[in-house]
């Protein structure tokens, strides 16, 4: 991939990642208030998965062109980016888990005989959305800090 | 719990288990397989992140089948385990990112 392509992909990744963070924060809030529509949950999960895929596509370019220079220039920022990668992985997968729990809850909720299962799934979904949102926010802030100093 | 709901619970179980596996794999790497100093290492052919993520997703895939089996036999227990697993996953990945990046 050329440098121009990597820069374009980096910008797209940043935009999608911030949109995903906003989506997850909204989903967490709506889930706690029990007002999360199925479409909204799917959109938030799709955005965070897309952001993760774009980040994975940038990984080789980052390793080849940026990582070493970043560690030489500012080791603290290098380690911050390493932390960001771990946290982002957690955000993507917990976003997927939150969507799956919300989708299962939507189907189980109307059945009175499974009210206790629905209650537990609702709790799990709210925790998963909140955890994914917090992790995504941490990852986005860390990325923004590193991006001010280093890029393709 | 109907079949489609069981698969949704399986997806959630797999994703949550993958996050826990990622934190465990990273912890094992830091403890037993010391990486070269990133300030000295110019480039490596193998991406540690890709391998770590692939291992975690493989474990998550296996856990999804376990989650499906549990959801089919004991839906209440599956839902309760998932809530606990989500909390453990979030805490593990955060602790790992802070303590051993």
PDB file of N, CA and C in Angstrom, chain B:
ATOM      1  N   UNK B   1     -35.488 -21.184  25.551  1.00  0.00           N
ATOM      2  CA  UNK B   1     -34.746 -20.411  24.557  1.00  0.00           C
ATOM      3  C   UNK B   1     -34.791 -21.123  23.209  1.00  0.00           C
ATOM      4  N   UNK B   2     -35.189 -20.379  22.158  1.00  0.00           N
ATOM      5  CA  UNK B   2     -35.282 -21.005  20.839  1.00  0.00           C
ATOM      6  C   UNK B   2     -33.915 -21.060  20.167  1.00  0.00           C
ATOM      7  N   UNK B   3     -33.879 -21.816  19.034  1.00  0.00           N
ATOM      8  CA  UNK B   3     -32.582 -22.081  18.406  1.00  0.00           C
ATOM      9  C   UNK B   3     -31.822 -20.800  18.029  1.00  0.00           C
ATOM     10  N   UNK B   4     -32.507 -19.817  17.431  1.00  0.00           N
ATOM     11  CA  UNK B   4     -31.823 -18.595  16.994  1.00  0.00           C
ATOM     12  C   UNK B   4     -31.282 -17.812  18.206  1.00  0.00           C
ATOM     13  N   UNK B   5     -32.048 -17.825  19.277  1.00  0.00           N
ATOM     14  CA  UNK B   5     -31.595 -17.131  20.499  1.00  0.00           C
ATOM     15  C   UNK B   5     -30.364 -17.824  21.081  1.00  0.00           C
ATOM     16  N   UNK B   6     -30.370 -19.164  20.985  1.00  0.00           N
ATOM     17  CA  UNK B   6     -29.197 -19.910  21.474  1.00  0.00           C
ATOM     18  C   UNK B   6     -27.945 -19.509  20.690  1.00  0.00           C
ATOM     19  N   UNK B   7     -28.075 -19.325  19.368  1.00  0.00           N
ATOM     20  CA  UNK B   7     -26.921 -18.934  18.560  1.00  0.00           C
ATOM     21  C   UNK B   7     -26.480 -17.511  18.875  1.00  0.00           C
ATOM     22  N   UNK B   8     -27.448 -16.640  19.173  1.00  0.00           N
ATOM     23  CA  UNK B   8     -27.070 -15.265  19.558  1.00  0.00           C
ATOM     24  C   UNK B   8     -26.286 -15.269  20.872  1.00  0.00           C
ATOM     25  N   UNK B   9     -26.738 -16.092  21.810  1.00  0.00           N
ATOM     26  CA  UNK B   9     -26.005 -16.225  23.085  1.00  0.00           C
ATOM     27  C   UNK B   9     -24.621 -16.823  22.815  1.00  0.00           C
ATOM     28  N   UNK B  10     -24.541 -17.756  21.862  1.00  0.00           N
ATOM     29  CA  UNK B  10     -23.248 -18.359  21.507  1.00  0.00           C
ATOM     30  C   UNK B  10     -22.293 -17.302  20.952  1.00  0.00           C
ATOM     31  N   UNK B  11     -22.801 -16.400  20.106  1.00  0.00           N
ATOM     32  CA  UNK B  11     -21.966 -15.316  19.550  1.00  0.00           C
ATOM     33  C   UNK B  11     -21.432 -14.444  20.687  1.00  0.00           C
ATOM     34  N   UNK B  12     -22.311 -14.093  21.614  1.00  0.00           N
ATOM     35  CA  UNK B  12     -21.894 -13.261  22.758  1.00  0.00           C
ATOM     36  C   UNK B  12     -20.845 -13.993  23.600  1.00  0.00           C
ATOM     37  N   UNK B  13     -21.062 -15.300  23.820  1.00  0.00           N
ATOM     38  CA  UNK B  13     -20.108 -16.086  24.617  1.00  0.00           C
ATOM     39  C   UNK B  13     -18.755 -16.145  23.919  1.00  0.00           C
ATOM     40  N   UNK B  14     -18.778 -16.368  22.597  1.00  0.00           N
ATOM     41  CA  UNK B  14     -17.529 -16.444  21.832  1.00  0.00           C
ATOM     42  C   UNK B  14     -16.762 -15.130  21.862  1.00  0.00           C
ATOM     43  N   UNK B  15     -17.485 -14.021  21.656  1.00  0.00           N
ATOM     44  CA  UNK B  15     -16.831 -12.706  21.635  1.00  0.00           C
ATOM     45  C   UNK B  15     -16.236 -12.382  23.009  1.00  0.00           C
ATOM     46  N   UNK B  16     -16.980 -12.682  24.056  1.00  0.00           N
ATOM     47  CA  UNK B  16     -16.501 -12.396  25.409  1.00  0.00           C
ATOM     48  C   UNK B  16     -15.285 -13.264  25.747  1.00  0.00           C
ATOM     49  N   UNK B  17     -15.363 -14.545  25.379  1.00  0.00           N
ATOM     50  CA  UNK B  17     -14.241 -15.459  25.654  1.00  0.00           C
ATOM     51  C   UNK B  17     -12.996 -15.031  24.880  1.00  0.00           C
ATOM     52  N   UNK B  18     -13.194 -14.506  23.669  1.00  0.00           N
ATOM     53  CA  UNK B  18     -12.044 -14.065  22.867  1.00  0.00           C
ATOM     54  C   UNK B  18     -11.312 -12.911  23.554  1.00  0.00           C
ATOM     55  N   UNK B  19     -12.069 -12.010  24.178  1.00  0.00           N
ATOM     56  CA  UNK B  19     -11.441 -10.879  24.881  1.00  0.00           C
ATOM     57  C   UNK B  19     -10.627 -11.400  26.076  1.00  0.00           C
ATOM     58  N   UNK B  20     -11.213 -12.348  26.818  1.00  0.00           N
ATOM     59  CA  UNK B  20     -10.491 -12.915  27.971  1.00  0.00           C
ATOM     60  C   UNK B  20      -9.237 -13.646  27.474  1.00  0.00           C
ATOM     61  N   UNK B  21      -9.385 -14.419  26.380  1.00  0.00           N
ATOM     62  CA  UNK B  21      -8.242 -15.164  25.828  1.00  0.00           C
ATOM     63  C   UNK B  21      -7.138 -14.215  25.379  1.00  0.00           C
ATOM     64  N   UNK B  22      -7.528 -13.093  24.770  1.00  0.00           N
ATOM     65  CA  UNK B  22      -6.534 -12.104  24.311  1.00  0.00           C
ATOM     66  C   UNK B  22      -5.712 -11.600  25.503  1.00  0.00           C
ATOM     67  N   UNK B  23      -6.397 -11.260  26.587  1.00  0.00           N
ATOM     68  CA  UNK B  23      -5.697 -10.757  27.777  1.00  0.00           C
ATOM     69  C   UNK B  23      -4.772 -11.832  28.354  1.00  0.00           C
ATOM     70  N   UNK B  24      -5.246 -13.092  28.361  1.00  0.00           N
ATOM     71  CA  UNK B  24      -4.427 -14.189  28.908  1.00  0.00           C
ATOM     72  C   UNK B  24      -3.193 -14.415  28.026  1.00  0.00           C
ATOM     73  N   UNK B  25      -3.404 -14.460  26.692  1.00  0.00           N
ATOM     74  CA  UNK B  25      -2.281 -14.686  25.764  1.00  0.00           C
ATOM     75  C   UNK B  25      -1.238 -13.582  25.923  1.00  0.00           C
ATOM     76  N   UNK B  26      -1.693 -12.338  26.024  1.00  0.00           N
ATOM     77  CA  UNK B  26      -0.762 -11.221  26.188  1.00  0.00           C
ATOM     78  C   UNK B  26       0.001 -11.335  27.524  1.00  0.00           C
ATOM     79  N   UNK B  27      -0.709 -11.731  28.561  1.00  0.00           N
ATOM     80  CA  UNK B  27      -0.067 -11.916  29.864  1.00  0.00           C
ATOM     81  C   UNK B  27       1.008 -13.000  29.806  1.00  0.00           C
ATOM     82  N   UNK B  28       0.686 -14.110  29.122  1.00  0.00           N
ATOM     83  CA  UNK B  28       1.651 -15.214  28.975  1.00  0.00           C
ATOM     84  C   UNK B  28       2.858 -14.743  28.163  1.00  0.00           C
ATOM     85  N   UNK B  29       2.597 -13.996  27.084  1.00  0.00           N
ATOM     86  CA  UNK B  29       3.697 -13.456  26.262  1.00  0.00           C
ATOM     87  C   UNK B  29       4.644 -12.601  27.094  1.00  0.00           C
ATOM     88  N   UNK B  30       4.048 -11.719  27.878  1.00  0.00           N
ATOM     89  CA  UNK B  30       4.872 -10.803  28.685  1.00  0.00           C
ATOM     90  C   UNK B  30       5.674 -11.559  29.754  1.00  0.00           C
ATOM     91  N   UNK B  31       5.058 -12.619  30.293  1.00  0.00           N
ATOM     92  CA  UNK B  31       5.705 -13.348  31.384  1.00  0.00           C
ATOM     93  C   UNK B  31       6.780 -14.316  30.891  1.00  0.00           C
ATOM     94  N   UNK B  32       6.532 -14.989  29.766  1.00  0.00           N
ATOM     95  CA  UNK B  32       7.433 -16.080  29.372  1.00  0.00           C
ATOM     96  C   UNK B  32       8.189 -15.865  28.051  1.00  0.00           C
ATOM     97  N   UNK B  33       7.696 -15.000  27.179  1.00  0.00           N
ATOM     98  CA  UNK B  33       8.348 -14.812  25.877  1.00  0.00           C
ATOM     99  C   UNK B  33       8.692 -13.336  25.691  1.00  0.00           C
ATOM    100  N   UNK B  34       9.846 -12.949  26.163  1.00  0.00           N
ATOM    101  CA  UNK B  34      10.227 -11.540  26.113  1.00  0.00           C
ATOM    102  C   UNK B  34      10.412 -11.093  24.657  1.00  0.00           C
ATOM    103  N   UNK B  35       9.781  -9.973  24.317  1.00  0.00           N
ATOM    104  CA  UNK B  35       9.906  -9.433  22.963  1.00  0.00           C
ATOM    105  C   UNK B  35      11.136  -8.544  22.867  1.00  0.00           C
ATOM    106  N   UNK B  36      11.674  -8.380  21.638  1.00  0.00           N
ATOM    107  CA  UNK B  36      12.792  -7.450  21.498  1.00  0.00           C
ATOM    108  C   UNK B  36      12.347  -6.020  21.806  1.00  0.00           C
ATOM    109  N   UNK B  37      13.283  -5.214  22.286  1.00  0.00           N
ATOM    110  CA  UNK B  37      12.978  -3.814  22.589  1.00  0.00           C
ATOM    111  C   UNK B  37      12.453  -3.108  21.320  1.00  0.00           C
ATOM    112  N   UNK B  38      11.272  -2.519  21.358  1.00  0.00           N
ATOM    113  CA  UNK B  38      10.722  -1.894  20.147  1.00  0.00           C
ATOM    114  C   UNK B  38      11.544  -0.712  19.632  1.00  0.00           C
ATOM    115  N   UNK B  39      12.446  -0.180  20.462  1.00  0.00           N
ATOM    116  CA  UNK B  39      13.300   0.915  19.997  1.00  0.00           C
ATOM    117  C   UNK B  39      14.456   0.384  19.146  1.00  0.00           C
ATOM    118  N   UNK B  40      14.775  -0.908  19.330  1.00  0.00           N
ATOM    119  CA  UNK B  40      15.878  -1.517  18.575  1.00  0.00           C
ATOM    120  C   UNK B  40      15.334  -2.227  17.336  1.00  0.00           C
ATOM    121  N   UNK B  41      14.165  -2.846  17.522  1.00  0.00           N
ATOM    122  CA  UNK B  41      13.562  -3.631  16.435  1.00  0.00           C
ATOM    123  C   UNK B  41      13.058  -2.703  15.328  1.00  0.00           C
ATOM    124  N   UNK B  42      13.646  -2.827  14.130  1.00  0.00           N
ATOM    125  CA  UNK B  42      13.217  -1.955  13.023  1.00  0.00           C
ATOM    126  C   UNK B  42      11.938  -2.493  12.391  1.00  0.00           C
ATOM    127  N   UNK B  43      11.907  -3.798  12.129  1.00  0.00           N
ATOM    128  CA  UNK B  43      10.736  -4.391  11.491  1.00  0.00           C
ATOM    129  C   UNK B  43      10.720  -5.887  11.768  1.00  0.00           C
ATOM    130  N   UNK B  44       9.570  -6.457  11.950  1.00  0.00           N
ATOM    131  CA  UNK B  44       9.493  -7.915  12.098  1.00  0.00           C
ATOM    132  C   UNK B  44       8.504  -8.454  11.075  1.00  0.00           C
ATOM    133  N   UNK B  45       8.825  -9.639  10.566  1.00  0.00           N
ATOM    134  CA  UNK B  45       7.980 -10.218   9.520  1.00  0.00           C
ATOM    135  C   UNK B  45       6.635 -10.661  10.098  1.00  0.00           C
ATOM    136  N   UNK B  46       6.672 -11.130  11.331  1.00  0.00           N
ATOM    137  CA  UNK B  46       5.463 -11.657  11.979  1.00  0.00           C
ATOM    138  C   UNK B  46       4.854 -10.588  12.860  1.00  0.00           C
ATOM    139  N   UNK B  47       3.567 -10.347  12.689  1.00  0.00           N
ATOM    140  CA  UNK B  47       2.900  -9.349  13.527  1.00  0.00           C
ATOM    141  C   UNK B  47       2.411 -10.010  14.822  1.00  0.00           C
ATOM    142  N   UNK B  48       2.965  -9.633  15.967  1.00  0.00           N
ATOM    143  CA  UNK B  48       2.511 -10.254  17.224  1.00  0.00           C
ATOM    144  C   UNK B  48       1.023 -10.014  17.466  1.00  0.00           C
ATOM    145  N   UNK B  49       0.540  -8.815  17.087  1.00  0.00           N
ATOM    146  CA  UNK B  49      -0.872  -8.515  17.319  1.00  0.00           C
ATOM    147  C   UNK B  49      -1.783  -9.449  16.517  1.00  0.00           C
ATOM    148  N   UNK B  50      -1.438  -9.655  15.243  1.00  0.00           N
ATOM    149  CA  UNK B  50      -2.287 -10.498  14.383  1.00  0.00           C
ATOM    150  C   UNK B  50      -2.354 -11.927  14.945  1.00  0.00           C
ATOM    151  N   UNK B  51      -1.195 -12.454  15.386  1.00  0.00           N
ATOM    152  CA  UNK B  51      -1.177 -13.811  15.925  1.00  0.00           C
ATOM    153  C   UNK B  51      -1.951 -13.910  17.227  1.00  0.00           C
ATOM    154  N   UNK B  52      -1.787 -12.879  18.056  1.00  0.00           N
ATOM    155  CA  UNK B  52      -2.499 -12.850  19.347  1.00  0.00           C
ATOM    156  C   UNK B  52      -4.010 -12.800  19.095  1.00  0.00           C
ATOM    157  N   UNK B  53      -4.412 -11.926  18.163  1.00  0.00           N
ATOM    158  CA  UNK B  53      -5.834 -11.776  17.850  1.00  0.00           C
ATOM    159  C   UNK B  53      -6.392 -13.067  17.249  1.00  0.00           C
ATOM    160  N   UNK B  54      -5.599 -13.702  16.353  1.00  0.00           N
ATOM    161  CA  UNK B  54      -6.053 -14.953  15.723  1.00  0.00           C
ATOM    162  C   UNK B  54      -6.230 -16.049  16.777  1.00  0.00           C
ATOM    163  N   UNK B  55      -5.273 -16.136  17.715  1.00  0.00           N
ATOM    164  CA  UNK B  55      -5.376 -17.144  18.786  1.00  0.00           C
ATOM    165  C   UNK B  55      -6.618 -16.893  19.633  1.00  0.00           C
ATOM    166  N   UNK B  56      -6.828 -15.617  19.976  1.00  0.00           N
ATOM    167  CA  UNK B  56      -7.983 -15.254  20.812  1.00  0.00           C
ATOM    168  C   UNK B  56      -9.295 -15.571  20.088  1.00  0.00           C
ATOM    169  N   UNK B  57      -9.354 -15.287  18.783  1.00  0.00           N
ATOM    170  CA  UNK B  57     -10.586 -15.560  18.027  1.00  0.00           C
ATOM    171  C   UNK B  57     -10.828 -17.068  17.898  1.00  0.00           C
ATOM    172  N   UNK B  58      -9.746 -17.825  17.785  1.00  0.00           N
ATOM    173  CA  UNK B  58      -9.870 -19.295  17.728  1.00  0.00           C
ATOM    174  C   UNK B  58     -10.479 -19.822  19.039  1.00  0.00           C
ATOM    175  N   UNK B  59      -9.956 -19.323  20.154  1.00  0.00           N
ATOM    176  CA  UNK B  59     -10.490 -19.724  21.475  1.00  0.00           C
ATOM    177  C   UNK B  59     -11.957 -19.280  21.586  1.00  0.00           C
ATOM    178  N   UNK B  60     -12.226 -18.054  21.110  1.00  0.00           N
ATOM    179  CA  UNK B  60     -13.603 -17.545  21.138  1.00  0.00           C
ATOM    180  C   UNK B  60     -14.545 -18.407  20.309  1.00  0.00           C
ATOM    181  N   UNK B  61     -14.068 -18.870  19.159  1.00  0.00           N
ATOM    182  CA  UNK B  61     -14.876 -19.753  18.301  1.00  0.00           C
ATOM    183  C   UNK B  61     -15.228 -21.040  19.020  1.00  0.00           C
ATOM    184  N   UNK B  62     -14.245 -21.595  19.728  1.00  0.00           N
ATOM    185  CA  UNK B  62     -14.502 -22.828  20.488  1.00  0.00           C
ATOM    186  C   UNK B  62     -15.486 -22.561  21.626  1.00  0.00           C
ATOM    187  N   UNK B  63     -15.305 -21.414  22.285  1.00  0.00           N
ATOM    188  CA  UNK B  63     -16.188 -21.071  23.412  1.00  0.00           C
ATOM    189  C   UNK B  63     -17.627 -20.837  22.951  1.00  0.00           C
ATOM    190  N   UNK B  64     -17.790 -20.399  21.704  1.00  0.00           N
ATOM    191  CA  UNK B  64     -19.145 -20.168  21.181  1.00  0.00           C
ATOM    192  C   UNK B  64     -19.954 -21.463  21.200  1.00  0.00           C
ATOM    193  N   UNK B  65     -19.305 -22.572  20.872  1.00  0.00           N
ATOM    194  CA  UNK B  65     -20.023 -23.857  20.893  1.00  0.00           C
ATOM    195  C   UNK B  65     -20.403 -24.253  22.322  1.00  0.00           C
ATOM    196  N   UNK B  66     -19.493 -23.943  23.252  1.00  0.00           N
ATOM    197  CA  UNK B  66     -19.809 -24.184  24.664  1.00  0.00           C
ATOM    198  C   UNK B  66     -20.984 -23.327  25.117  1.00  0.00           C
ATOM    199  N   UNK B  67     -20.968 -22.073  24.700  1.00  0.00           N
ATOM    200  CA  UNK B  67     -22.068 -21.148  25.033  1.00  0.00           C
ATOM    201  C   UNK B  67     -23.384 -21.619  24.453  1.00  0.00           C
ATOM    202  N   UNK B  68     -23.332 -22.158  23.234  1.00  0.00           N
ATOM    203  CA  UNK B  68     -24.546 -22.669  22.589  1.00  0.00           C
ATOM    204  C   UNK B  68     -25.103 -23.868  23.357  1.00  0.00           C
ATOM    205  N   UNK B  69     -24.204 -24.775  23.735  1.00  0.00           N
ATOM    206  CA  UNK B  69     -24.635 -25.974  24.480  1.00  0.00           C
ATOM    207  C   UNK B  69     -25.256 -25.580  25.815  1.00  0.00           C
ATOM    208  N   UNK B  70     -24.626 -24.628  26.504  1.00  0.00           N
ATOM    209  CA  UNK B  70     -25.149 -24.196  27.806  1.00  0.00           C
ATOM    210  C   UNK B  70     -26.496 -23.484  27.645  1.00  0.00           C
ATOM    211  N   UNK B  71     -26.615 -22.659  26.588  1.00  0.00           N
ATOM    212  CA  UNK B  71     -27.874 -21.939  26.350  1.00  0.00           C
ATOM    213  C   UNK B  71     -29.018 -22.906  26.046  1.00  0.00           C
ATOM    214  N   UNK B  72     -28.697 -24.032  25.376  1.00  0.00           N
ATOM    215  CA  UNK B  72     -29.729 -25.021  25.030  1.00  0.00           C
ATOM    216  C   UNK B  72     -30.177 -25.797  26.267  1.00  0.00           C
ATOM    217  N   UNK B  73     -29.231 -26.084  27.180  1.00  0.00           N
ATOM    218  CA  UNK B  73     -29.562 -26.920  28.345  1.00  0.00           C
ATOM    219  C   UNK B  73     -30.010 -26.120  29.562  1.00  0.00           C
ATOM    220  N   UNK B  74     -29.325 -25.001  29.809  1.00  0.00           N
ATOM    221  CA  UNK B  74     -29.644 -24.199  31.003  1.00  0.00           C
ATOM    222  C   UNK B  74     -29.599 -22.708  30.647  1.00  0.00           C
ATOM    223  N   UNK B  75     -30.661 -22.187  30.036  1.00  0.00           N
ATOM    224  CA  UNK B  75     -30.656 -20.788  29.569  1.00  0.00           C
ATOM    225  C   UNK B  75     -30.384 -19.784  30.688  1.00  0.00           C
ATOM    226  N   UNK B  76     -30.948 -20.032  31.862  1.00  0.00           N
ATOM    227  CA  UNK B  76     -30.755 -19.107  32.985  1.00  0.00           C
ATOM    228  C   UNK B  76     -29.274 -19.036  33.379  1.00  0.00           C
ATOM    229  N   UNK B  77     -28.663 -20.213  33.471  1.00  0.00           N
ATOM    230  CA  UNK B  77     -27.235 -20.273  33.846  1.00  0.00           C
ATOM    231  C   UNK B  77     -26.384 -19.615  32.766  1.00  0.00           C
ATOM    232  N   UNK B  78     -26.750 -19.826  31.489  1.00  0.00           N
ATOM    233  CA  UNK B  78     -25.989 -19.234  30.382  1.00  0.00           C
ATOM    234  C   UNK B  78     -26.029 -17.706  30.463  1.00  0.00           C
ATOM    235  N   UNK B  79     -27.223 -17.174  30.724  1.00  0.00           N
ATOM    236  CA  UNK B  79     -27.368 -15.711  30.805  1.00  0.00           C
ATOM    237  C   UNK B  79     -26.576 -15.160  31.986  1.00  0.00           C
ATOM    238  N   UNK B  80     -26.614 -15.880  33.106  1.00  0.00           N
ATOM    239  CA  UNK B  80     -25.884 -15.427  34.301  1.00  0.00           C
ATOM    240  C   UNK B  80     -24.372 -15.484  34.062  1.00  0.00           C
ATOM    241  N   UNK B  81     -23.918 -16.579  33.442  1.00  0.00           N
ATOM    242  CA  UNK B  81     -22.476 -16.731  33.151  1.00  0.00           C
ATOM    243  C   UNK B  81     -22.000 -15.626  32.199  1.00  0.00           C
ATOM    244  N   UNK B  82     -22.861 -15.278  31.234  1.00  0.00           N
ATOM    245  CA  UNK B  82     -22.467 -14.251  30.258  1.00  0.00           C
ATOM    246  C   UNK B  82     -22.273 -12.897  30.919  1.00  0.00           C
ATOM    247  N   UNK B  83     -23.163 -12.571  31.863  1.00  0.00           N
ATOM    248  CA  UNK B  83     -23.024 -11.293  32.578  1.00  0.00           C
ATOM    249  C   UNK B  83     -21.681 -11.257  33.312  1.00  0.00           C
ATOM    250  N   UNK B  84     -21.372 -12.361  34.010  1.00  0.00           N
ATOM    251  CA  UNK B  84     -20.098 -12.424  34.750  1.00  0.00           C
ATOM    252  C   UNK B  84     -18.916 -12.389  33.788  1.00  0.00           C
ATOM    253  N   UNK B  85     -19.016 -13.134  32.675  1.00  0.00           N
ATOM    254  CA  UNK B  85     -17.908 -13.190  31.711  1.00  0.00           C
ATOM    255  C   UNK B  85     -17.645 -11.823  31.082  1.00  0.00           C
ATOM    256  N   UNK B  86     -18.713 -11.056  30.847  1.00  0.00           N
ATOM    257  CA  UNK B  86     -18.542  -9.716  30.262  1.00  0.00           C
ATOM    258  C   UNK B  86     -17.768  -8.820  31.220  1.00  0.00           C
ATOM    259  N   UNK B  87     -18.126  -8.889  32.492  1.00  0.00           N
ATOM    260  CA  UNK B  87     -17.414  -8.083  33.502  1.00  0.00           C
ATOM    261  C   UNK B  87     -15.938  -8.501  33.590  1.00  0.00           C
ATOM    262  N   UNK B  88     -15.713  -9.828  33.581  1.00  0.00           N
ATOM    263  CA  UNK B  88     -14.332 -10.335  33.666  1.00  0.00           C
ATOM    264  C   UNK B  88     -13.530  -9.890  32.432  1.00  0.00           C
ATOM    265  N   UNK B  89     -14.164  -9.980  31.246  1.00  0.00           N
ATOM    266  CA  UNK B  89     -13.468  -9.608  30.007  1.00  0.00           C
ATOM    267  C   UNK B  89     -13.059  -8.139  30.030  1.00  0.00           C
ATOM    268  N   UNK B  90     -14.000  -7.271  30.422  1.00  0.00           N
ATOM    269  CA  UNK B  90     -13.690  -5.831  30.453  1.00  0.00           C
ATOM    270  C   UNK B  90     -12.582  -5.541  31.455  1.00  0.00           C
ATOM    271  N   UNK B  91     -12.671  -6.165  32.626  1.00  0.00           N
ATOM    272  CA  UNK B  91     -11.644  -5.931  33.660  1.00  0.00           C
ATOM    273  C   UNK B  91     -10.291  -6.483  33.212  1.00  0.00           C
ATOM    274  N   UNK B  92     -10.299  -7.673  32.570  1.00  0.00           N
ATOM    275  CA  UNK B  92      -9.030  -8.304  32.155  1.00  0.00           C
ATOM    276  C   UNK B  92      -8.326  -7.477  31.095  1.00  0.00           C
ATOM    277  N   UNK B  93      -9.073  -7.001  30.108  1.00  0.00           N
ATOM    278  CA  UNK B  93      -8.423  -6.256  29.010  1.00  0.00           C
ATOM    279  C   UNK B  93      -7.927  -4.903  29.512  1.00  0.00           C
ATOM    280  N   UNK B  94      -8.678  -4.289  30.416  1.00  0.00           N
ATOM    281  CA  UNK B  94      -8.241  -2.998  30.975  1.00  0.00           C
ATOM    282  C   UNK B  94      -7.000  -3.171  31.849  1.00  0.00           C
ATOM    283  N   UNK B  95      -7.034  -4.210  32.699  1.00  0.00           N
ATOM    284  CA  UNK B  95      -5.891  -4.470  33.588  1.00  0.00           C
ATOM    285  C   UNK B  95      -4.655  -4.788  32.765  1.00  0.00           C
ATOM    286  N   UNK B  96      -4.839  -5.601  31.710  1.00  0.00           N
ATOM    287  CA  UNK B  96      -3.702  -5.970  30.874  1.00  0.00           C
ATOM    288  C   UNK B  96      -3.132  -4.749  30.155  1.00  0.00           C
ATOM    289  N   UNK B  97      -4.013  -3.889  29.639  1.00  0.00           N
ATOM    290  CA  UNK B  97      -3.542  -2.695  28.917  1.00  0.00           C
ATOM    291  C   UNK B  97      -2.786  -1.754  29.854  1.00  0.00           C
ATOM    292  N   UNK B  98      -3.228  -1.671  31.096  1.00  0.00           N
ATOM    293  CA  UNK B  98      -2.577  -0.760  32.052  1.00  0.00           C
ATOM    294  C   UNK B  98      -1.274  -1.380  32.577  1.00  0.00           C
ATOM    295  N   UNK B  99      -1.328  -2.666  32.950  1.00  0.00           N
ATOM    296  CA  UNK B  99      -0.179  -3.269  33.651  1.00  0.00           C
ATOM    297  C   UNK B  99       0.895  -3.826  32.712  1.00  0.00           C
ATOM    298  N   UNK B 100       0.471  -4.470  31.597  1.00  0.00           N
ATOM    299  CA  UNK B 100       1.499  -5.052  30.727  1.00  0.00           C
ATOM    300  C   UNK B 100       1.185  -4.820  29.253  1.00  0.00           C
ATOM    301  N   UNK B 101       1.401  -3.576  28.783  1.00  0.00           N
ATOM    302  CA  UNK B 101       1.067  -3.280  27.381  1.00  0.00           C
ATOM    303  C   UNK B 101       1.993  -4.014  26.419  1.00  0.00           C
TER     304      UNK B 101
END
